Amino acid sequence: MPELGYFAPDEYLKPNSIEEVVNLLQRYGDKARIVAGGTALYELAKRGMIPQVKKMIDLEYLNLRYVRSDEEGIKIGCMVKIYELANSPILDIHPYYSIKEAALNIRPVQIRNMATVGGEICSAIPFLDLPTVFLALDAKLRIIGPKGERKIDMDGFYFDYFLTSLGNGEFVIEVMIPKLPDKTGSAFLKFERTAVDLPLVNVGVSLMNKNGECKNVRIALGGGRTHVRIKSLERALEGKRFNDKILDDIVQSLSDEFKPISSAHASTEYKLEIAKILLRDALLIAYKRSQGD
Ligand SMILES: Cc1cc2nc3c(=O)[nH]c(=O)nc-3n(C[C@H](O)[C@H](O)[C@H](O)COP(=O)(O)OP(=O)(O)OC[C@H]3O[C@@H](n4cnc5c(N)ncnc54)[C@H](O)[C@@H]3O)c2cc1C
């Protein structure tokens, strides 16, 4: 067994093309790790969890640091820092504003300054904030690998704690949020023990308001074994008029659909009760926003 904190990479690589990254990932397999902001890697290294890693592959030189808007939607390069997302004027409009809300509330500021969108997604730590908000906005991921490019729905990217659908030699280059219809509202809420702690649970929602009926409902949660969409609750709200009764029913049904993992900070039961409160509030906020509030 390695000593706690054992971490001794022997090479720090700075490729300047996507092809080079794919080649390096293929050549070194488990011995290589991509470095984006390095903030999650640092935590893993400190705990002796990545002793096999010998090659660090920095993505800094690939020009993947952009937030753009075009006819398809919003495109975010994997190397965008969280503070850049929090300050992007492109995200000032609804329904994309919930991305900005999530980014602004990732703390401490040192993490916002270093951590990246790709790192948030690919850490596959199931209570991080951006994956929840992206899932609730139907995000897609652009992935490059030895067989070229594939585009996948983010829903389906996560298999388990630390486990994604990325294959050998693959990495994420971009998150794409599709253009969402007018009168779509979204919201993101989370619960943390302290202002600089990782969240215990978080909730992202989006919905479209069609003459008072809810359409295209998306509900995502973080805090279980993976980030998840709660599709049974989305279906339960789809086409319904928004009122207190339906909101109460949805929130109560969460008990059957979501199992937060217990931790030193809170039990499964406690986190579930918190998640219900966050979900109710987030749905209310998203609905108000869909009315133009
Ligand atoms: C004190 C502290 C407080 C925090 N608070 C919060 C919080 O409130 N909310 C929150 O959401 N998060 C929080 N975090 C987590 C932080 O946001 C993550 O550490 C960060 O998102 C990781 O991003 P990074 O760019 O530093 O990733 P890195 O550490 O560089 O990489 C993380 C993992 O992702 C892989 N990777 C990175 N980019 C790619 C890519 N493009 N394709 C494939 N694999 C890739 C790396 O190989 C590595 O395995 C906190 C962290 C700390 C230390």
Coordinates of C-alpha atoms and ligand atoms in Angstrom, one line a residue:
M1 CA 0.0 0.0 0.0
P2 CA 1.3 3.5 -0.8
E3 CA 1.9 5.9 2.1
L4 CA -0.8 8.5 2.6
G5 CA 0.0 11.4 0.4
Y6 CA 2.2 9.4 -2.0
F7 CA 2.2 11.0 -5.4
A8 CA 5.3 11.2 -7.6
P9 CA 4.6 12.1 -11.3
D10 CA 7.7 12.1 -13.4
E11 CA 6.5 14.3 -16.3
Y12 CA 4.4 17.3 -16.8
L13 CA 3.2 17.4 -20.4
K14 CA 1.9 20.5 -22.3
P15 CA 0.4 19.3 -25.5
N16 CA -0.8 22.0 -27.9
S17 CA -3.2 19.9 -30.0
I18 CA -6.2 17.8 -29.3
E19 CA -4.7 14.9 -31.2
E20 CA -1.6 15.0 -29.0
V21 CA -3.8 14.8 -25.9
V22 CA -5.6 11.7 -27.3
N23 CA -2.3 10.0 -28.2
L24 CA -0.8 10.7 -24.7
L25 CA -3.9 9.4 -23.0
Q26 CA -3.8 6.3 -25.1
R27 CA -0.1 5.7 -24.7
Y28 CA 0.0 6.1 -20.9
G29 CA -3.5 4.8 -19.9
D30 CA -4.0 4.7 -16.1
K31 CA -0.5 6.3 -15.6
A32 CA -1.7 9.6 -17.1
R33 CA -4.2 12.2 -15.8
I34 CA -5.4 15.3 -17.4
V35 CA -4.8 18.4 -15.3
A36 CA -7.3 21.2 -15.7
G37 CA -7.4 23.5 -12.6
G38 CA -5.7 20.8 -10.5
T39 CA -8.0 21.4 -7.4
A40 CA -9.6 18.0 -7.3
L41 CA -6.4 16.3 -8.3
Y42 CA -4.6 17.9 -5.4
E43 CA -7.2 16.6 -3.0
L44 CA -6.9 13.1 -4.4
A45 CA -3.0 13.2 -4.4
K46 CA -3.0 14.4 -0.8
R47 CA -5.0 11.4 0.2
G48 CA -2.8 9.0 -1.6
M49 CA -5.6 8.1 -4.0
I50 CA -3.7 8.4 -7.3
P51 CA -0.2 6.8 -6.7
Q52 CA -0.1 5.2 -10.1
V53 CA -0.2 8.6 -11.9
K54 CA 3.2 9.4 -13.5
K55 CA 2.2 11.7 -16.4
M56 CA 0.3 15.0 -16.0
I57 CA -1.3 16.3 -19.2
D58 CA -2.1 20.0 -19.0
L59 CA -5.0 21.2 -21.3
E60 CA -4.1 24.9 -20.9
Y61 CA -2.6 25.2 -24.5
L62 CA -5.6 23.9 -26.5
N63 CA -7.7 27.1 -26.8
L64 CA -10.6 25.5 -25.0
R65 CA -11.4 28.5 -22.8
Y66 CA -14.5 30.2 -24.3
V67 CA -18.2 30.9 -23.6
R68 CA -20.1 31.4 -26.9
S69 CA -23.6 31.7 -28.0
D70 CA -24.8 30.6 -31.5
E71 CA -27.9 29.3 -33.2
E72 CA -27.6 25.9 -31.4
G73 CA -27.3 27.4 -27.9
I74 CA -24.5 28.1 -25.5
K75 CA -21.1 26.5 -25.9
I76 CA -18.6 26.3 -23.0
G77 CA -15.0 25.1 -23.5
C78 CA -13.8 22.7 -20.9
M79 CA -11.0 25.0 -19.7
V80 CA -13.3 27.9 -18.7
K81 CA -12.6 28.8 -15.1
I82 CA -15.5 28.9 -12.7
Y83 CA -15.0 32.7 -12.1
E84 CA -15.2 33.2 -15.9
L85 CA -18.5 31.4 -16.0
A86 CA -19.7 33.5 -13.0
N87 CA -18.8 36.7 -14.9
S88 CA -19.9 35.8 -18.4
P89 CA -22.5 38.3 -19.8
I90 CA -23.7 35.6 -22.2
L91 CA -25.3 33.8 -19.2
D92 CA -27.2 36.9 -18.0
I93 CA -30.3 35.9 -19.7
H94 CA -32.9 33.4 -18.6
P95 CA -32.9 30.4 -18.6
Y96 CA -29.1 30.2 -18.6
Y97 CA -28.8 32.5 -15.6
S98 CA -29.0 29.5 -13.2
I99 CA -25.5 28.4 -14.5
K100 CA -24.2 31.8 -13.3
E101 CA -26.0 31.4 -10.0
A102 CA -24.3 28.0 -9.4
A103 CA -20.9 29.3 -10.5
L104 CA -21.1 32.4 -8.3
N105 CA -21.8 30.2 -5.2
I106 CA -18.9 27.8 -5.7
R107 CA -16.6 28.8 -2.8
P108 CA -13.9 29.7 -1.8
V109 CA -12.8 32.2 -4.3
Q110 CA -9.4 30.4 -4.8
I111 CA -11.4 27.4 -6.1
R112 CA -13.4 29.6 -8.5
N113 CA -10.2 31.1 -9.8
M114 CA -8.5 27.8 -10.5
A115 CA -11.2 25.1 -11.1
T116 CA -12.6 24.6 -14.6
V117 CA -15.9 23.5 -16.1
G118 CA -14.3 20.3 -17.4
G119 CA -12.9 19.5 -14.0
E120 CA -16.3 20.0 -12.3
I121 CA -17.8 17.6 -14.8
C122 CA -15.1 14.9 -15.0
S123 CA -14.3 14.7 -11.3
A124 CA -17.5 12.7 -11.1
I125 CA -17.9 13.7 -7.5
P126 CA -21.7 13.5 -7.1
F127 CA -22.4 16.6 -5.1
L128 CA -20.5 19.2 -7.2
D129 CA -22.7 22.1 -8.4
L130 CA -22.2 22.6 -12.2
P131 CA -23.2 19.0 -13.2
T132 CA -26.5 19.5 -11.5
V133 CA -27.3 22.7 -13.2
F134 CA -26.1 21.5 -16.6
L135 CA -28.2 18.3 -16.3
A136 CA -31.3 20.4 -15.6
L137 CA -30.6 22.4 -18.8
D138 CA -30.3 19.3 -21.0
A139 CA -26.6 19.7 -21.6
K140 CA -24.6 17.7 -24.1
L141 CA -20.9 16.9 -23.9
R142 CA -18.5 16.9 -26.8
I143 CA -16.0 14.2 -26.3
I144 CA -12.9 13.5 -28.4
G145 CA -11.1 10.2 -28.5
P146 CA -9.2 7.8 -30.7
K147 CA -12.3 7.2 -32.8
G148 CA -12.9 10.9 -33.3
E149 CA -15.7 13.0 -31.8
R150 CA -18.9 11.9 -30.1
K151 CA -21.6 14.1 -28.7
I152 CA -23.6 12.6 -25.8
D153 CA -26.4 13.8 -23.5
M154 CA -24.9 14.5 -20.2
D155 CA -27.7 12.5 -18.7
G156 CA -26.0 9.1 -19.0
F157 CA -22.4 10.3 -18.6
Y158 CA -22.2 9.3 -14.9
F159 CA -22.1 5.6 -13.9
D160 CA -21.0 5.9 -10.3
Y161 CA -18.9 7.8 -7.8
F162 CA -15.7 8.7 -9.8
L163 CA -16.9 6.7 -12.8
T164 CA -18.0 8.2 -16.1
S165 CA -18.6 6.9 -19.6
L166 CA -15.2 8.3 -20.8
G167 CA -13.2 5.5 -22.5
N168 CA -9.5 5.1 -22.9
G169 CA -8.0 8.1 -24.7
E170 CA -11.1 10.2 -24.4
F171 CA -11.7 13.6 -22.9
V172 CA -14.4 16.2 -22.7
I173 CA -13.7 19.4 -24.8
E174 CA -17.0 21.3 -24.6
V175 CA -20.4 21.5 -22.8
M176 CA -23.3 22.5 -25.0
I177 CA -26.6 23.9 -23.6
P178 CA -29.3 23.7 -26.3
K179 CA -31.4 26.8 -27.1
L180 CA -34.3 26.6 -24.8
P181 CA -37.8 27.8 -25.7
D182 CA -39.1 31.2 -24.7
K183 CA -40.9 31.2 -21.3
T184 CA -38.4 28.7 -19.9
G185 CA -37.4 29.3 -16.3
S186 CA -34.6 27.6 -14.4
A187 CA -33.2 27.6 -10.9
F188 CA -30.3 26.2 -8.9
L189 CA -30.2 25.8 -5.1
K190 CA -27.8 24.0 -2.7
F191 CA -27.3 23.3 0.9
E192 CA -23.8 23.5 2.5
R193 CA -22.7 23.1 6.1
T194 CA -20.6 26.3 5.9
A195 CA -20.1 28.9 3.2
V196 CA -16.8 27.3 2.0
D197 CA -17.8 23.7 2.3
L198 CA -18.8 21.3 -0.5
P199 CA -22.6 21.1 -0.8
L200 CA -24.4 18.2 1.0
V201 CA -27.2 18.2 -1.6
N202 CA -28.1 20.5 -4.6
V203 CA -31.0 20.8 -7.0
G204 CA -31.3 22.2 -10.5
V205 CA -34.6 22.6 -12.4
S206 CA -35.9 24.0 -15.6
L207 CA -39.4 24.2 -17.1
M208 CA -41.3 25.9 -19.8
N209 CA -44.6 27.7 -19.0
K210 CA -47.2 27.1 -21.7
N211 CA -50.3 29.1 -20.7
G212 CA -49.9 28.0 -17.1
E213 CA -49.0 24.4 -17.8
C214 CA -45.5 23.0 -17.2
K215 CA -43.7 21.6 -20.2
N216 CA -40.1 20.3 -20.8
V217 CA -39.7 19.8 -17.1
R218 CA -36.2 18.9 -16.0
I219 CA -35.2 18.0 -12.4
A220 CA -31.6 17.1 -11.4
L221 CA -30.1 16.4 -8.1
G222 CA -26.6 16.0 -6.7
G223 CA -25.8 14.2 -3.4
G224 CA -26.6 10.6 -4.3
R225 CA -24.0 8.1 -5.7
T226 CA -24.1 10.1 -9.0
H227 CA -25.7 13.2 -10.3
V228 CA -29.2 12.2 -11.5
R229 CA -32.2 13.4 -13.4
I230 CA -35.4 12.4 -11.6
K231 CA -37.5 11.5 -14.6
S232 CA -40.5 10.1 -12.8
L233 CA -41.1 13.5 -11.2
E234 CA -40.5 15.3 -14.4
R235 CA -43.2 13.2 -16.0
A236 CA -45.5 13.8 -13.0
L237 CA -45.3 17.6 -13.5
E238 CA -45.4 17.5 -17.3
G239 CA -48.5 19.1 -18.7
K240 CA -49.8 20.0 -15.2
R241 CA -51.0 23.4 -14.0
F242 CA -48.6 24.7 -11.4
N243 CA -50.2 24.8 -7.9
D244 CA -49.4 24.0 -4.3
K245 CA -51.1 20.6 -4.5
I246 CA -49.0 19.3 -7.4
L247 CA -45.9 20.8 -5.8
D248 CA -46.5 19.0 -2.5
D249 CA -47.1 15.7 -4.4
I250 CA -43.9 16.1 -6.4
V251 CA -41.8 16.9 -3.3
Q252 CA -43.2 14.0 -1.3
S253 CA -42.5 11.5 -4.1
L254 CA -38.8 12.4 -4.0
S255 CA -38.5 10.0 -1.1
D256 CA -39.0 7.1 -3.4
E257 CA -36.6 8.3 -6.1
F258 CA -33.6 9.9 -4.5
K259 CA -31.2 8.3 -2.0
P260 CA -28.5 10.8 -0.8
I261 CA -25.4 9.1 0.5
S262 CA -24.8 9.6 4.2
S263 CA -21.6 11.2 5.4
A264 CA -19.9 12.4 8.5
H265 CA -21.9 15.7 8.1
A266 CA -25.5 14.4 7.6
S267 CA -27.5 11.2 7.4
T268 CA -29.3 10.0 4.3
E269 CA -32.7 10.9 5.9
Y270 CA -31.6 14.4 6.8
K271 CA -30.2 15.1 3.3
L272 CA -33.4 13.8 1.8
E273 CA -35.5 16.3 3.9
I274 CA -33.2 19.1 2.8
A275 CA -33.5 18.0 -0.8
K276 CA -37.3 18.2 -0.7
I277 CA -37.2 21.8 0.6
L278 CA -34.6 22.8 -2.1
L279 CA -36.7 21.1 -4.8
R280 CA -39.9 22.9 -3.7
D281 CA -38.2 26.3 -3.7
A282 CA -36.3 25.7 -6.9
L283 CA -39.5 24.7 -8.8
L284 CA -41.3 27.8 -7.4
I285 CA -38.4 30.1 -8.5
A286 CA -38.2 28.5 -12.0
Y287 CA -41.9 28.8 -12.4
K288 CA -41.9 32.5 -11.5
R289 CA -39.0 33.1 -13.8
S290 CA -40.9 31.3 -16.6
Q291 CA -43.6 34.0 -16.1
G292 CA -40.9 36.7 -16.7
D293 CA -40.3 37.6 -13.0
Ligands
LIG1 C1 -12.1 23.8 -0.5 C2 -12.9 23.4 -1.7 C3 -14.2 23.8 -1.8 C4 -15.0 23.5 -2.9 N1 -16.2 23.9 -3.0 C5 -17.0 23.6 -4.1 C6 -18.3 24.0 -4.2 O1 -18.9 24.8 -3.4 N2 -19.0 23.6 -5.2 C7 -18.5 22.8 -6.2 O2 -19.2 22.4 -7.1 N3 -17.3 22.3 -6.1 C8 -16.5 22.7 -5.1 N4 -15.2 22.3 -5.0 C9 -14.7 21.3 -6.0 C10 -14.0 21.9 -7.1 O3 -14.9 22.7 -7.8 C11 -13.4 20.8 -7.9 O4 -12.2 20.5 -7.2 C12 -13.2 21.3 -9.3 O5 -14.4 21.4 -10.0 C13 -12.3 20.4 -10.1 O6 -11.9 21.2 -11.3 P1 -10.4 21.3 -11.7 O7 -10.4 22.1 -13.0 O8 -9.5 21.8 -10.7 O9 -10.1 19.8 -12.0 P2 -8.8 18.9 -11.9 O10 -8.4 18.7 -10.5 O11 -7.7 19.5 -12.8 O12 -9.3 17.6 -12.5 C14 -10.3 16.8 -11.8 C15 -10.5 15.4 -12.6 O13 -11.1 15.7 -13.8 C16 -10.3 15.2 -14.9 N5 -10.5 16.2 -16.0 C17 -10.4 17.5 -15.9 N6 -10.8 18.1 -17.0 C18 -11.1 17.1 -17.9 C19 -11.5 17.0 -19.2 N7 -11.7 18.1 -19.9 N8 -11.8 15.8 -19.8 C20 -11.6 14.7 -19.1 N9 -11.2 14.7 -17.8 C21 -10.9 15.9 -17.2 C22 -8.9 15.2 -14.3 O14 -8.1 14.2 -15.0 C23 -9.2 14.7 -12.9 O15 -9.4 13.4 -12.8 C24 -14.4 22.6 -3.9 C25 -13.1 22.1 -3.8 C26 -12.3 22.5 -2.7 C27 -10.9 22.0 -2.6

